[in-house]
C-alpha positions as MATLAB code, in Angstrom:
seq = 'XXXXXXXXXXXXXXXXXXXXXXXXXXXXXXXXXXXXXXXXXXXXXXXXXXXXXXXXXXXXXXXXXXXXXXXXXXXXXXXXXXXXXXXXXXXXXXXXXXXXXXXXXXXXXXXXXXXXXXXXXXXXXXXXXXXXXXXXXXXXXXXXXXXXXXXXXXXXXXXXXXXXXXXXXXXXXXXXXXXXXXXXXXXXXXXXXXXXXXXXXXXXXXXXXXXXXXXXXXXXXXXXXXXXXXXXXXXXXXXXXXXXXXXXXXXXXXXXXXXXXXXXXXXXXXXXXXXXXXXXXXXXXXXXXXXXXXXXXXXXXXXXXXXXXXXXXXXXXXXXXXXXXXXXXXXXXXXXXXXXXXXXXXXXXXXXXXXXXXXXXXXXXXXXXXXXXXXXXXXXXXXXXXXXXXXXXXXXXXXXXXXXXXXXXXXXXXXXXXXXXXXXXXXXXXXXXXXXXXXX';
ca = [
      47.183 -137.890   36.158;
      44.889 -140.001   38.549;
      43.823 -139.539   42.072;
      45.835 -139.363   45.428;
      45.666 -142.444   47.346;
      44.565 -141.913   51.124;
      43.711 -138.400   50.209;
      40.137 -136.928   50.941;
      38.822 -133.648   49.648;
      35.842 -132.124   51.719;
      33.748 -129.351   49.918;
      31.329 -127.601   52.329;
      28.422 -125.938   50.763;
      25.874 -123.420   52.594;
      26.166 -122.146   56.142;
      28.431 -122.202   59.198;
      26.557 -124.874   60.841;
      27.468 -127.316   57.941;
      30.827 -126.033   58.254;
      31.332 -127.362   61.951;
      30.167 -130.785   60.532;
      32.803 -130.734   58.096;
      35.577 -129.729   60.647;
      34.555 -132.475   62.870;
      35.012 -134.892   59.997;
      38.457 -133.591   59.124;
      39.421 -134.193   62.866;
      38.293 -137.574   62.820;
      39.777 -138.513   59.279;
      43.044 -137.067   60.273;
      43.253 -139.068   63.546;
      42.722 -142.099   61.304;
      45.700 -140.949   59.106;
      44.205 -139.644   56.126;
      45.386 -136.480   54.192;
      42.469 -134.135   54.124;
      42.036 -131.052   52.171;
      39.006 -128.656   52.633;
      37.396 -126.557   49.851;
      40.218 -127.659   47.391;
      40.546 -125.306   43.926;
      41.098 -128.673   42.219;
      39.723 -131.946   43.861;
      42.034 -135.006   43.557;
      41.307 -137.142   46.325;
      40.772 -140.761   46.533;
      37.158 -139.585   47.994;
      35.549 -136.364   47.577;
      33.065 -135.558   50.324;
      30.352 -132.833   49.501;
      28.672 -131.651   52.565;
      25.537 -130.340   50.759;
      23.127 -127.373   51.465;
      19.466 -127.672   50.701;
      18.033 -124.560   52.391;
      16.621 -122.754   49.488;
      16.391 -123.565   45.576;
      19.434 -121.790   44.556;
      21.474 -123.652   47.355;
      20.166 -126.852   46.355;
      20.976 -126.156   42.600;
      24.487 -125.325   43.521;
      24.983 -128.558   45.513;
      23.628 -130.602   42.436;
      25.826 -128.962   39.935;
      28.717 -129.455   42.052;
      28.040 -133.117   42.300;
      27.504 -133.322   38.396;
      30.862 -131.530   38.013;
      32.542 -133.977   40.221;
      30.898 -136.899   38.061;
      32.899 -135.575   35.274;
      36.160 -135.448   37.109;
      35.741 -139.058   38.266;
      34.838 -140.109   34.643;
      38.099 -138.858   33.651;
      39.884 -140.637   36.548;
      41.212 -137.301   38.190;
      39.092 -138.070   41.435;
      37.993 -141.656   43.092;
      34.765 -142.085   44.697;
      32.017 -139.236   45.271;
      30.498 -138.995   48.800;
      27.577 -136.625   49.834;
      25.975 -135.675   53.081;
      24.497 -132.767   54.659;
      21.174 -130.827   54.387;
      20.344 -131.745   50.707;
      20.888 -135.545   51.129;
      19.035 -135.655   54.516;
      16.026 -134.281   52.913;
      16.201 -136.191   49.379;
      18.128 -139.247   50.360;
      16.002 -141.795   48.618;
      15.482 -139.560   45.452;
      19.277 -138.879   45.125;
      20.295 -142.437   45.249;
      17.859 -143.140   42.175;
      18.490 -139.866   40.274;
      22.253 -139.368   40.827;
      23.748 -142.762   40.549;
      26.961 -140.793   39.905;
      27.360 -140.500   43.926;
      28.979 -143.417   45.184;
      28.298 -142.896   48.782;
      25.504 -141.035   50.434;
      24.486 -140.043   54.023;
      22.258 -137.832   56.073;
      22.924 -134.817   57.821;
      23.656 -136.918   61.164;
      25.059 -140.328   60.028;
      28.368 -139.219   58.350;
      30.259 -141.228   61.018;
      29.232 -144.199   59.033;
      31.808 -142.885   56.193;
      34.564 -142.576   58.522;
      33.873 -145.840   60.356;
      33.981 -147.776   57.134;
      37.577 -146.575   56.029;
      40.510 -148.556   57.378;
      42.782 -146.842   60.027;
      46.209 -145.944   58.478;
      47.654 -145.323   62.003;
      46.906 -146.168   65.262;
      45.203 -143.173   67.423;
      42.886 -142.509   70.084;
      39.328 -141.599   68.698;
      38.489 -137.974   69.080;
      35.819 -136.627   71.064;
      32.698 -136.117   68.948;
      32.945 -132.397   69.257;
      36.705 -132.130   68.595;
      37.428 -130.513   65.142;
      39.964 -129.324   62.718;
      39.462 -125.438   62.304;
      39.051 -124.218   58.696;
      38.865 -120.860   59.680;
      41.391 -118.475   60.616;
      43.178 -119.843   63.829;
      41.967 -117.003   65.872;
      38.367 -117.213   64.982;
      35.657 -120.121   65.296;
      32.092 -121.044   65.168;
      30.267 -122.824   68.134;
      27.217 -124.682   67.369;
      25.006 -124.934   70.914;
      22.234 -126.769   69.238;
      20.505 -128.586   66.658;
      17.256 -128.503   65.049;
      14.154 -126.164   65.329;
      10.556 -126.329   66.664;
       9.409 -123.065   65.202;
       7.809 -124.571   61.939;
       7.457 -121.092   60.072;
       5.408 -121.680   56.743;
       8.494 -121.103   54.558;
      10.986 -123.056   56.134;
      12.367 -126.480   55.421;
      14.914 -126.535   58.338;
      12.530 -128.417   60.770;
      12.108 -130.991   58.088;
      15.855 -131.480   57.785;
      17.205 -131.072   61.040;
      14.354 -132.134   63.025;
      13.261 -130.971   66.524;
      15.438 -128.335   68.628;
      18.341 -130.273   70.529;
      20.452 -128.260   73.101;
      24.062 -129.329   73.379;
      25.093 -129.853   77.113;
      26.388 -126.727   78.621;
      29.520 -128.630   79.933;
      30.289 -130.010   76.583;
      30.349 -126.556   75.012;
      32.401 -124.963   77.622;
      34.702 -127.941   77.326;
      34.873 -127.210   73.439;
      35.736 -123.537   74.138;
      38.625 -124.341   76.577;
      40.042 -126.702   74.130;
      39.827 -124.142   71.325;
      41.114 -121.114   73.452;
      44.244 -123.609   74.122;
      44.847 -123.638   70.374;
      44.741 -119.805   70.128;
      40.969 -118.933   69.075;
      39.976 -115.711   70.732;
      36.707 -114.929   68.919;
      33.566 -117.287   69.257;
      30.605 -116.957   66.908;
      27.890 -118.576   68.577;
      25.495 -120.400   66.272;
      22.101 -122.433   65.991;
      19.109 -122.732   63.964;
      17.510 -121.032   66.917;
      19.617 -119.648   69.474;
      16.409 -118.245   71.616;
      15.435 -121.770   72.440;
      18.891 -122.933   74.053;
      17.760 -124.800   77.061;
      13.923 -125.047   76.750;
      14.209 -128.600   75.962;
      16.796 -129.785   78.584;
      15.846 -127.470   81.292;
      12.419 -126.092   80.628;
      13.686 -122.381   80.690;
      15.870 -120.246   78.813;
      19.559 -121.088   79.470;
      21.371 -119.093   76.826;
      22.308 -116.105   79.276;
      23.661 -118.658   81.607;
      25.620 -120.373   78.870;
      27.018 -117.185   77.583;
      28.066 -115.747   80.877;
      30.032 -118.871   81.662;
      31.608 -118.748   78.267;
      32.644 -115.393   78.993;
      34.441 -116.336   82.030;
      36.726 -118.439   80.181;
      40.161 -116.770   80.151;
      41.203 -115.941   76.594;
      37.616 -115.610   75.250;
      37.922 -111.972   73.961;
      34.875 -111.845   71.596;
      31.559 -113.679   71.472;
      29.114 -113.010   69.022;
      25.415 -114.266   68.728;
      23.670 -115.629   65.667;
      20.298 -116.488   64.592;
      18.308 -115.728   67.351;
      14.381 -115.691   67.018;
      12.310 -112.864   67.936;
       9.273 -114.708   69.425;
       9.826 -115.922   73.115;
      13.166 -113.853   72.998;
      15.191 -114.849   75.830;
      15.636 -111.135   77.307;
      18.059 -112.016   80.104;
      20.804 -112.438   77.431;
      20.675 -108.637   76.976;
      21.923 -107.947   80.488;
      24.845 -110.195   80.030;
      25.552 -108.291   76.723;
      25.546 -105.103   78.590;
      27.596 -106.246   81.423;
      30.452 -108.509   79.986;
      32.821 -106.505   77.814;
      33.952 -109.690   75.827;
      30.103 -110.267   74.367;
      29.916 -108.345   71.411;
      26.981 -105.720   71.120;
      25.889 -107.422   68.166;
      22.642 -109.480   67.722;
      21.526 -111.427   64.540;
      17.690 -111.669   64.553;
      15.891 -112.568   61.507;
      12.648 -110.824   61.418;
      11.516 -111.690   58.067;
       8.529 -109.125   57.732;
       6.550 -106.558   59.537;
       2.996 -106.305   58.415;
       0.556 -108.379   60.600;
      -1.122 -110.119   57.848;
       2.235 -111.440   56.553;
       3.648 -112.377   60.054;
       0.571 -114.619   60.540;
       0.643 -116.012   57.326;
       4.330 -116.974   57.723;
       3.597 -118.562   61.056;
       5.913 -116.448   63.023;
       3.870 -116.245   66.251;
       4.861 -112.512   66.596;
       2.997 -109.461   65.528;
       4.347 -105.968   64.435;
       3.834 -104.177   67.731;
       5.660 -106.988   69.746;
       8.420 -106.761   67.193;
       8.918 -103.053   67.267;
       8.832 -103.431   71.347;
      11.476 -105.904   71.075;
      13.738 -103.879   69.017;
      13.397 -101.090   71.309;
      14.125 -102.952   74.480;
      17.143 -104.349   72.674;
      18.416 -100.913   71.946;
      17.548  -99.404   75.483;
      19.249 -102.309   77.409;
      22.346 -102.505   75.517;
      23.587  -99.048   74.185;
      25.513  -99.132   71.179;
      24.191 -102.535   69.850;
      24.233 -103.148   66.212;
      21.159 -105.317   64.987;
      21.820 -107.562   61.967;
      18.424 -108.823   60.412;
      17.151 -110.782   57.301;
      13.924 -109.938   55.524;
      11.850 -111.636   52.946;
       9.802 -110.378   50.112;
       7.214 -111.951   48.033;
       6.009 -114.344   50.285;
       2.444 -115.485   49.060;
      -0.479 -113.272   49.699;
       2.437 -110.205   50.132;
       0.320 -106.997   48.732;
       1.849 -103.671   47.670;
       0.524 -102.475   50.954;
       2.179 -105.046   52.716;
       5.490 -104.431   51.008;
       5.202 -100.615   51.708;
       4.877 -101.252   55.522;
       7.968 -103.346   55.112;
       9.956 -100.433   53.384;
       8.778  -97.970   56.051;
       9.797 -100.325   58.646;
      13.283 -100.583   57.443;
      13.417  -96.845   56.734;
      12.572  -96.091   60.404;
      14.468  -98.654   61.911;
      17.761  -98.148   60.241;
      19.343 -101.675   60.608;
      22.936 -101.598   60.785;
      23.384 -104.844   59.118;
      20.429 -106.401   56.842;
      20.263 -109.015   54.240;
      16.933 -110.007   52.299;
      15.666 -112.531   49.913;
      12.969 -113.406   47.483;
      10.286 -116.289   48.707;
      11.086 -119.730   47.117;
       8.619 -122.337   47.544;
      10.187 -125.191   49.352;
       8.661 -129.101   49.036;
       6.341 -129.950   51.952;
       6.678 -126.787   54.034;
       3.192 -125.296   55.198;
       3.325 -122.445   52.471;
       3.745 -124.921   49.788;
       0.745 -127.035   50.887;
      -1.451 -124.576   51.804;
      -0.706 -121.211   49.876;
      -0.529 -120.309   46.224;
       2.860 -118.778   45.184;
       0.905 -115.834   43.819;
       3.932 -113.110   43.622;
       5.389 -113.146   40.125;
       9.101 -113.512   40.004;
       9.423 -110.038   38.343;
       7.535 -108.397   41.443;
       9.531 -110.314   43.903;
      12.824 -109.230   42.092;
      11.586 -105.510   41.941;
      10.641 -105.657   45.722;
      14.067 -107.164   46.547;
      15.868 -104.506   44.604;
      14.097 -101.693   46.081;
      14.571 -102.809   49.617;
      18.234 -103.577   49.124;
      18.678 -100.252   47.621;
      17.102  -98.516   50.560;
      19.235 -100.481   52.804;
      22.465  -99.571   50.961;
      21.706  -96.030   51.466;
      20.780  -96.183   55.049;
      24.280  -98.355   55.421;
      26.096  -95.550   53.663;
      24.756  -92.818   56.002;
      25.304  -94.935   58.984;
      29.023  -95.754   57.983;
      29.694  -91.989   57.455;
      28.834  -91.264   60.976;
      31.840  -93.373   61.941;
      34.511  -91.073   60.427;
      36.848  -89.742   62.849;
      35.765  -92.170   65.473;
      38.106  -94.767   67.350;
      37.134  -98.593   67.260;
      38.889 -101.676   68.559;
      39.588 -104.132   65.649;
      40.852 -107.979   65.217;
      43.161 -108.422   62.493;
      42.036 -111.204   60.245;
      44.709 -111.087   57.530;
      46.957 -108.748   55.206;
      46.597 -107.708   51.605;
      50.050 -106.496   50.894;
      50.895 -103.921   53.664;
      47.090 -103.477   54.600;
      45.535 -105.126   57.769;
      42.166 -106.445   56.951;
      40.184 -106.483   60.174;
      36.711 -106.498   61.762;
      35.005 -104.671   64.637;
      32.924 -106.286   67.197;
      29.990 -105.424   65.317;
      31.265 -107.393   62.078;
      30.894 -111.066   61.748;
      33.175 -112.973   59.485;
      32.094 -113.402   55.630;
      28.891 -111.453   56.028;
      29.453 -108.052   57.445;
      32.033 -105.207   56.966;
      35.726 -104.875   57.033;
      38.365 -102.417   57.926;
      41.401 -101.977   55.870;
      43.972 -100.516   58.229;
      47.569  -98.916   57.707;
      49.995  -98.269   60.118;
      50.222 -101.408   62.017;
      52.237 -104.474   61.919;
      49.971 -106.342   64.329;
      49.722 -109.898   63.461;
      46.740 -111.943   62.465;
      44.769 -112.689   65.814;
      45.956 -109.483   67.455;
      43.817 -106.561   68.526;
      44.523 -102.869   67.621;
      42.677  -99.431   67.898;
      42.069  -97.546   64.896;
      40.604  -94.215   63.740;
      38.215  -94.266   60.851;
      39.250  -91.892   58.230;
      36.987  -93.126   55.366;
      33.756  -94.882   54.905;
      32.674  -96.884   51.847;
      29.514  -98.930   51.182;
      31.247 -102.373   52.267;
      34.295 -101.326   54.076;
      36.309  -98.717   56.023;
      39.642  -96.870   55.765;
      41.613  -96.591   58.912;
      44.877  -95.705   60.465;
      46.029  -97.969   63.646;
      47.754  -97.910   66.631;
      48.510 -101.052   68.708;
      46.521 -101.442   72.179;
      46.652 -104.000   74.718;
      43.597 -106.402   75.181;
      40.866 -105.035   77.680;
      39.566 -108.451   78.650;
];
């Protein structure tokens, strides 16, 4: 059949931060006159660009397997050339050039402009601003990346090795992007970074997250702002005042805690101890009544004892997190843990601990979900399945949190409705809706 001339497929692996890079690439390619498809079911382009993930072992394996699958399509002339960028290539650039000659063009995480600049212009157009992008998310929802990189250097984490030091984006540029997206119909903004807590420290020598979010909330048309990937140590407490005061800043915080035992937190180089963590959680809940906290925890880090794990289980049992994810430790090349600790918790023990932790969280989630039956909630309509609206609340981020299946409404995607919860299930809710006007 052959590949499509002047057509480029872009496949995004991993997190929403990668997705934004892909969206910026799409915008630039479209401005040059190319036809672009994001995450095609069947790649068919003259080029297929894979935006790889290199965060943990499973993600790296998934990226490699995809590249091998594309190599077979190239051999059958169903696609043209294979290009790769992103976190995996940033970290293993020289190795991949040697070990995967199937990849025709390879770039790091921050130099993919060379791919675009190397393509001929198919039409005359002004070059888009670096932050401009073509959204791949629903038109009413977008991610906003406010910084790049991380200075924390946790023992287990390879992110600083991939992204480099923390770099805050200029506030004016972020606000310009927000206003541009509002003009295109975006109402929900999910604010992301490797480390939200450090925003502004490199540019102003002080926390600037609260100031930025306050100004974002002032932009007419911004209905929801949701915060992802805060760091618990040196947390910017003034963001809580903004969250409590501004109706369009969601009462939601995504803050990865990783563990609670002091011995594990010390070995992980988290720069926070158990009591400070408990104090932080208490203060967040006190200052923002009704907030939902999402966290991520790790089991099986080197040196984790049965007592450490029991302490973690009790922590989850008593904190009753509204949203929680967990994963088992995976040794990452060149990290502090890989160079200084023996990976001494067996795979079987890691899996057993992970299963037990998630079983506990599922029980807690079901109990918390049941308490919402009969309550009213404001929802954003994402899409429809038959006659049922698939919606989310301010406490539910796209892709990772719960959804509401709502009947009794014909509100279009991107509109807000009021709904009464009639049934709670482990992963979503059933509700009956009535339209409302925005309260922003």
